[in-house]
RNA sequence: GGUCGCGUAGCUCAGCUGGUUAGAGCGCUGGUCUCACAUACCAGAGGUCCGGGGUUCGAGUCCCUGCGCGACCACCA
């Protein structure tokens, strides 16, 4: 073991001043980095496939796949929360004896990374096109090599116990091979196809997007009503035009028809006739189509097949042309099949400028009938927020319905559970209505689509290996220019990271995995697709539990983000308060699935509780080492049970209760069979409850009560002192184990110094505690009650703790012996000299315990008894008056007759309550003032 | 438009299948540097559990409704 770097170690001279060997203040910074290094050196986080039951070992595997952050991202609070949750689970299971694997890695993040690099080269005046594809990819690789993976380094600072020897990257050769394999298999199964249709297009990123990547944003827009004149006179004079409503007038240049509902009587006789498209002066037909909603707008809708997915389908049904009038950058021009539709003065305008120009022209010509404000959802690019332009193009799609089937069934039958439960409905709903997934991206950064086209014979080949010539005609081939959606590769994460498609020892031992921890935002992007892929390629679910945690927000409930400036840098928190404080705060404050609210303007308020808790732990440790020494302690089993004192039994019983509470809160780690039984399906993973149970044991029970009660015994030589030392050490040891997953650093630092610690053993892999079945702690409860009662009376009369006072206990018969025996202890903790059973007439403050034991605090000479008596008597008189009034009312027959029953009931209740209060007050007066 | 969630102490939140006196942390008040800890200890105040109705012996918890937030989904232009 290295000692040179252990900066928290006091020098030999300090050691004398600090008999505990621990500095008085916990130095998180020094302790944390040093301990983390030693964990890594000891290889504690490295998983061993051969030790799992799946590979002939005796351990159950417990596997968590880290949601790969974007390779270029830096750690923010969201990552902090996400990874802390995972680390807590992983550390818990590791201590439980599972062969744990927490596999870390990063995502190449196609659009995001490409955008970042394009911004970078723009400073040099370059564009990706000026550089060319090969050079651009090279530059991006260099950028990733330089800045990528920072976040993984940062995760170590918050204590993540991931297996860094298995760090994965979606664009690595190994995972790229998995991507190709997956693509080709789906292609061969007919689940990947090429389609010509209207997709979401980002005119800034210059790529198509999936439905999920085009986010809806509520926007205040306008609904324009435009008259399209009929080309021939109609019987009814007033209907010389048909009015259509649109939010995007600029698309009218690409209109090929006007559609009405087949059963719409208003337009029945117009179907089959034609109108003249304003501005373009093209004659277009009026068609009848079911897709038209007669109740919206005028009931007539313009059809722009190339720039609207619905219109595209209408046009297909009616075999209409599909002129493209907006290009890939959002400029209005004649792109394809437009045939002079776009007036000269509109060509070259941006789509929004064109909209204004068109509205102006229509207003001038009188074709614009009406404009009304209209609030609707506009789709925007999830990466750059640019308004998405629907665009007709050639793309690759995955046929989702067959893949969704088993994924749906898995959640319906409980093979996979999603927590919180409510997300299961969302998941099911999405899968039931799933549409085909556009997976091609017109980007350069990503996995190039492994498809080759033969210009000779026209064959389209998907291939695992690069093709140089056509497998059919041996002619020259060219590879598809596009790359795959980033989420295609991350969807393979649970098995591609384990070596698939090879049958590696890792894959055998660690697939399927166990719990997936992530935020609900990527339930569809990622989680659902992993599940579908799990079934498609591995034949079984990739995990049995999806744990969806909340979002980190500021005090205004706004999501934290760097761009909004309301973020908290987890590394700042680590620097100021320590990683343990950060972890404790997020875990303790997190209801299942609830958002975490933190105040970026007041880190102290947010994180002090965590830091304070760690300080408390540290101080318990200091006391223990200073007073129980660091030599061997008596094993608990070696103590004859009858020699245990009441406090010993009590704390051991509390320990059992805490272990049970922690276990219940964390829940079963996995289902018992191949699916979750209804009884336990939604239990467990209540990390805040677990944290609370462990904290209460450590602080409120061990430190506040047991430690205080045991101080005198520790000072004594001999057997009882040894027993106290043993119990204290034992309970603190177990408390450290329970707490370790939440605050790993401080607990490890203390545990390593516990009396009897064996060199080379680690808390990180120490066995998780089990309840031992202790009982007999309840006798100590009456002792605690007596102490609290004396303290309360002391507080009531403002007697400073330094003032040792007399206290007289008149025990009920039941606990007489107990209180007698514990009188010294009671006195010490309540700072009083305790006498038992000597009732006297002297003036005393008075209280009654739950079992009837009376507590008297003689006050002669301590307070002005005359004044206090006068005050109490006034109080008693006032109470008597009120009581008399209530009783009179209740005795009044007329009141009982006329008042509402609930009023009578309330009065009766009041009478009972005041009557009880009067009894207590009267006793008080009697003991203080005499009768 | 559809689906779902939330509204509990000044603040941030627990409160599981309805069951004694609704909890925690922070904050607040009073008292303490009591030899592990003032990043602490002791005691205390503070809640019509958003409003209204209902079911029940009993509702913070279940049902209906109103108000106020929020999330997700969405091919009525």
Coordinates of N, CA and C in Angstrom, one line a residue, chain A residues 809-892:
Chain A
X809 N -37.8 10.3 39.5 CA -38.6 9.4 38.7 C -39.5 8.6 39.6
X810 N -40.8 8.6 39.3 CA -41.7 7.7 40.0 C -42.2 6.6 39.0
X811 N -41.4 5.5 38.9 CA -41.7 4.6 37.8 C -43.0 3.8 38.0
X812 N -43.6 3.5 36.9 CA -44.7 2.5 36.9 C -44.1 1.2 37.3
X813 N -44.9 0.3 37.8 CA -44.4 -0.9 38.3 C -43.6 -1.7 37.2
X814 N -44.1 -1.6 36.0 CA -43.5 -2.4 34.9 C -42.0 -2.1 34.7
X815 N -41.6 -0.8 34.7 CA -40.3 -0.5 34.4 C -39.4 -0.1 35.6
X816 N -40.0 -0.3 36.7 CA -39.3 0.2 37.9 C -37.8 -0.3 37.9
X817 N -37.6 -1.6 37.8 CA -36.2 -2.1 37.9 C -35.3 -1.5 36.8
X818 N -35.9 -1.4 35.6 CA -35.1 -0.8 34.5 C -34.6 0.6 34.8
X819 N -35.6 1.4 35.2 CA -35.2 2.8 35.4 C -34.2 2.9 36.6
X820 N -34.4 2.1 37.6 CA -33.5 2.0 38.7 C -32.1 1.8 38.3
X821 N -32.0 0.7 37.5 CA -30.7 0.3 37.0 C -30.0 1.3 36.1
X822 N -30.9 2.0 35.3 CA -30.3 2.9 34.3 C -30.3 4.4 34.8
X823 N -30.5 4.6 36.1 CA -30.6 5.9 36.6 C -29.3 6.7 36.3
X824 N -28.2 6.1 36.4 CA -26.9 6.8 36.2 C -26.9 7.3 34.7
X825 N -27.3 6.4 33.8 CA -27.2 6.7 32.4 C -28.2 7.9 32.1
X826 N -29.4 7.7 32.6 CA -30.4 8.8 32.4 C -29.9 10.1 32.9
X827 N -29.3 10.1 34.0 CA -28.8 11.3 34.6 C -27.7 11.9 33.7
X828 N -26.8 11.1 33.2 CA -25.7 11.6 32.4 C -26.2 12.2 31.1
X829 N -27.1 11.5 30.4 CA -27.6 12.1 29.1 C -28.6 13.2 29.3
X830 N -29.2 13.3 30.5 CA -30.1 14.4 30.7 C -29.5 15.5 31.5
X831 N -28.3 15.3 31.9 CA -27.5 16.2 32.7 C -28.3 16.5 34.0
X832 N -28.6 15.5 34.7 CA -29.3 15.6 35.9 C -28.9 14.5 36.9
X833 N -29.1 14.8 38.2 CA -28.9 13.7 39.2 C -30.2 13.1 39.4
X834 N -30.3 11.8 39.1 CA -31.6 11.1 39.1 C -31.9 10.4 40.4
X835 N -33.0 10.6 41.0 CA -33.4 9.8 42.1 C -34.7 9.0 41.7
X836 N -34.8 7.8 42.3 CA -35.9 7.0 41.9 C -36.9 6.9 43.1
X837 N -38.2 7.1 42.8 CA -39.2 6.7 43.7 C -39.3 7.5 45.0
X838 N -38.7 8.7 45.1 CA -38.8 9.4 46.3 C -39.7 10.6 46.1
X839 N -41.0 10.4 46.1 CA -41.9 11.4 46.0 C -41.9 12.3 47.2
X840 N -41.9 13.6 46.9 CA -41.9 14.5 48.0 C -42.8 15.7 47.7
X841 N -43.0 16.6 48.7 CA -43.9 17.7 48.5 C -43.3 18.9 47.9
X842 N -42.0 18.8 47.6 CA -41.3 20.0 47.2 C -41.8 20.4 45.8
X843 N -41.7 21.7 45.4 CA -42.2 22.2 44.2 C -41.4 21.6 43.0
X844 N -42.1 21.0 42.0 CA -41.3 20.4 40.9 C -42.1 20.5 39.6
X845 N -41.3 20.6 38.5 CA -42.0 20.5 37.2 C -42.4 19.0 37.0
X846 N -43.4 18.8 36.2 CA -44.0 17.5 36.2 C -44.3 17.0 34.7
X847 N -44.0 15.7 34.5 CA -44.3 15.1 33.2 C -44.6 13.6 33.4
X848 N -45.4 13.1 32.4 CA -45.8 11.6 32.5 C -45.3 10.9 31.3
X849 N -44.7 9.8 31.5 CA -44.3 9.0 30.3 C -45.4 8.1 29.8
X850 N -45.3 7.5 28.7 CA -46.4 6.7 28.1 C -46.8 5.5 29.0
X851 N -45.9 5.0 29.8 CA -46.3 3.9 30.7 C -46.8 4.3 32.0
X852 N -46.9 5.6 32.2 CA -47.4 6.1 33.5 C -46.4 6.6 34.5
X853 N -45.1 6.3 34.1 CA -44.0 6.8 35.0 C -44.1 8.3 35.1
X854 N -43.9 8.8 36.3 CA -43.9 10.3 36.4 C -42.5 10.8 36.6
X855 N -42.3 12.0 36.0 CA -41.0 12.6 36.1 C -41.2 14.0 36.8
X856 N -40.4 14.2 37.8 CA -40.4 15.4 38.6 C -39.1 16.1 38.6
X857 N -39.2 17.4 38.3 CA -37.9 18.2 38.3 C -38.0 19.3 39.4
X858 N -37.4 19.0 40.5 CA -37.5 20.0 41.6 C -37.0 21.3 41.2
X859 N -37.7 22.4 41.4 CA -37.3 23.7 40.8 C -37.0 24.7 41.9
X860 N -37.0 24.3 43.1 CA -36.7 25.3 44.2 C -35.3 25.9 44.0
X861 N -35.3 27.2 44.0 CA -34.0 27.8 43.8 C -33.6 28.0 42.4
X862 N -34.3 27.4 41.5 CA -33.9 27.5 40.1 C -34.7 28.5 39.3
X863 N -36.0 28.6 39.7 CA -36.8 29.6 39.0 C -37.6 30.3 40.1
X864 N -38.3 31.3 39.6 CA -39.2 32.1 40.5 C -40.5 31.3 40.6
X865 N -40.7 30.4 41.6 CA -41.8 29.5 41.7 C -43.1 30.3 41.8
X866 N -43.1 31.3 42.6 CA -44.3 32.1 42.8 C -44.9 32.5 41.5
X867 N -44.0 33.1 40.7 CA -44.4 33.7 39.4 C -45.0 32.5 38.5
X868 N -44.2 31.5 38.5 CA -44.6 30.3 37.6 C -45.9 29.8 38.0
X869 N -46.1 29.7 39.4 CA -47.4 29.1 39.9 C -48.5 30.1 39.5
X870 N -48.3 31.3 39.6 CA -49.3 32.3 39.3 C -49.7 32.1 37.8
X871 N -48.6 32.0 37.0 CA -48.9 31.8 35.5 C -49.7 30.6 35.3
X872 N -49.2 29.5 35.9 CA -49.9 28.2 35.7 C -51.4 28.3 36.2
X873 N -51.6 28.9 37.3 CA -52.9 29.0 37.8 C -53.8 29.8 36.9
X874 N -53.3 30.9 36.4 CA -54.1 31.7 35.4 C -54.5 30.8 34.2
X875 N -53.5 30.1 33.8 CA -53.7 29.2 32.6 C -54.8 28.2 33.0
X876 N -54.7 27.7 34.2 CA -55.7 26.7 34.6 C -57.1 27.3 34.7
X877 N -57.2 28.5 35.3 CA -58.5 29.2 35.4 C -59.1 29.4 34.0
X878 N -58.3 29.9 33.1 CA -58.8 30.2 31.8 C -59.3 28.9 31.1
X879 N -58.6 27.8 31.3 CA -59.0 26.5 30.8 C -60.3 26.1 31.4
X880 N -60.4 26.3 32.7 CA -61.6 25.9 33.4 C -62.8 26.7 32.9
X881 N -62.6 27.9 32.6 CA -63.7 28.7 32.1 C -64.2 28.2 30.8
X882 N -63.2 28.0 29.9 CA -63.6 27.5 28.6 C -64.2 26.1 28.6
X883 N -63.7 25.3 29.6 CA -64.3 23.9 29.7 C -65.7 24.0 30.2
X884 N -65.9 24.9 31.2 CA -67.3 25.1 31.7 C -68.2 25.5 30.6
X885 N -67.8 26.4 29.8 CA -68.7 26.9 28.7 C -69.0 25.8 27.8
X886 N -68.1 25.0 27.4 CA -68.4 23.9 26.5 C -69.3 22.9 27.1
X887 N -69.1 22.6 28.4 CA -69.9 21.6 29.1 C -71.4 22.1 29.2
X888 N -71.5 23.4 29.5 CA -72.8 24.0 29.6 C -73.6 23.9 28.3
X889 N -72.8 24.1 27.2 CA -73.5 24.0 25.9 C -73.9 22.6 25.7
X890 N -73.1 21.6 26.0 CA -73.4 20.2 25.8 C -74.5 19.8 26.7
X891 N -74.7 20.5 27.8 CA -75.8 20.1 28.7 C -77.1 20.8 28.3
X892 N -77.0 21.7 27.4 CA -78.2 22.4 27.0 C -79.0 21.6 26.0

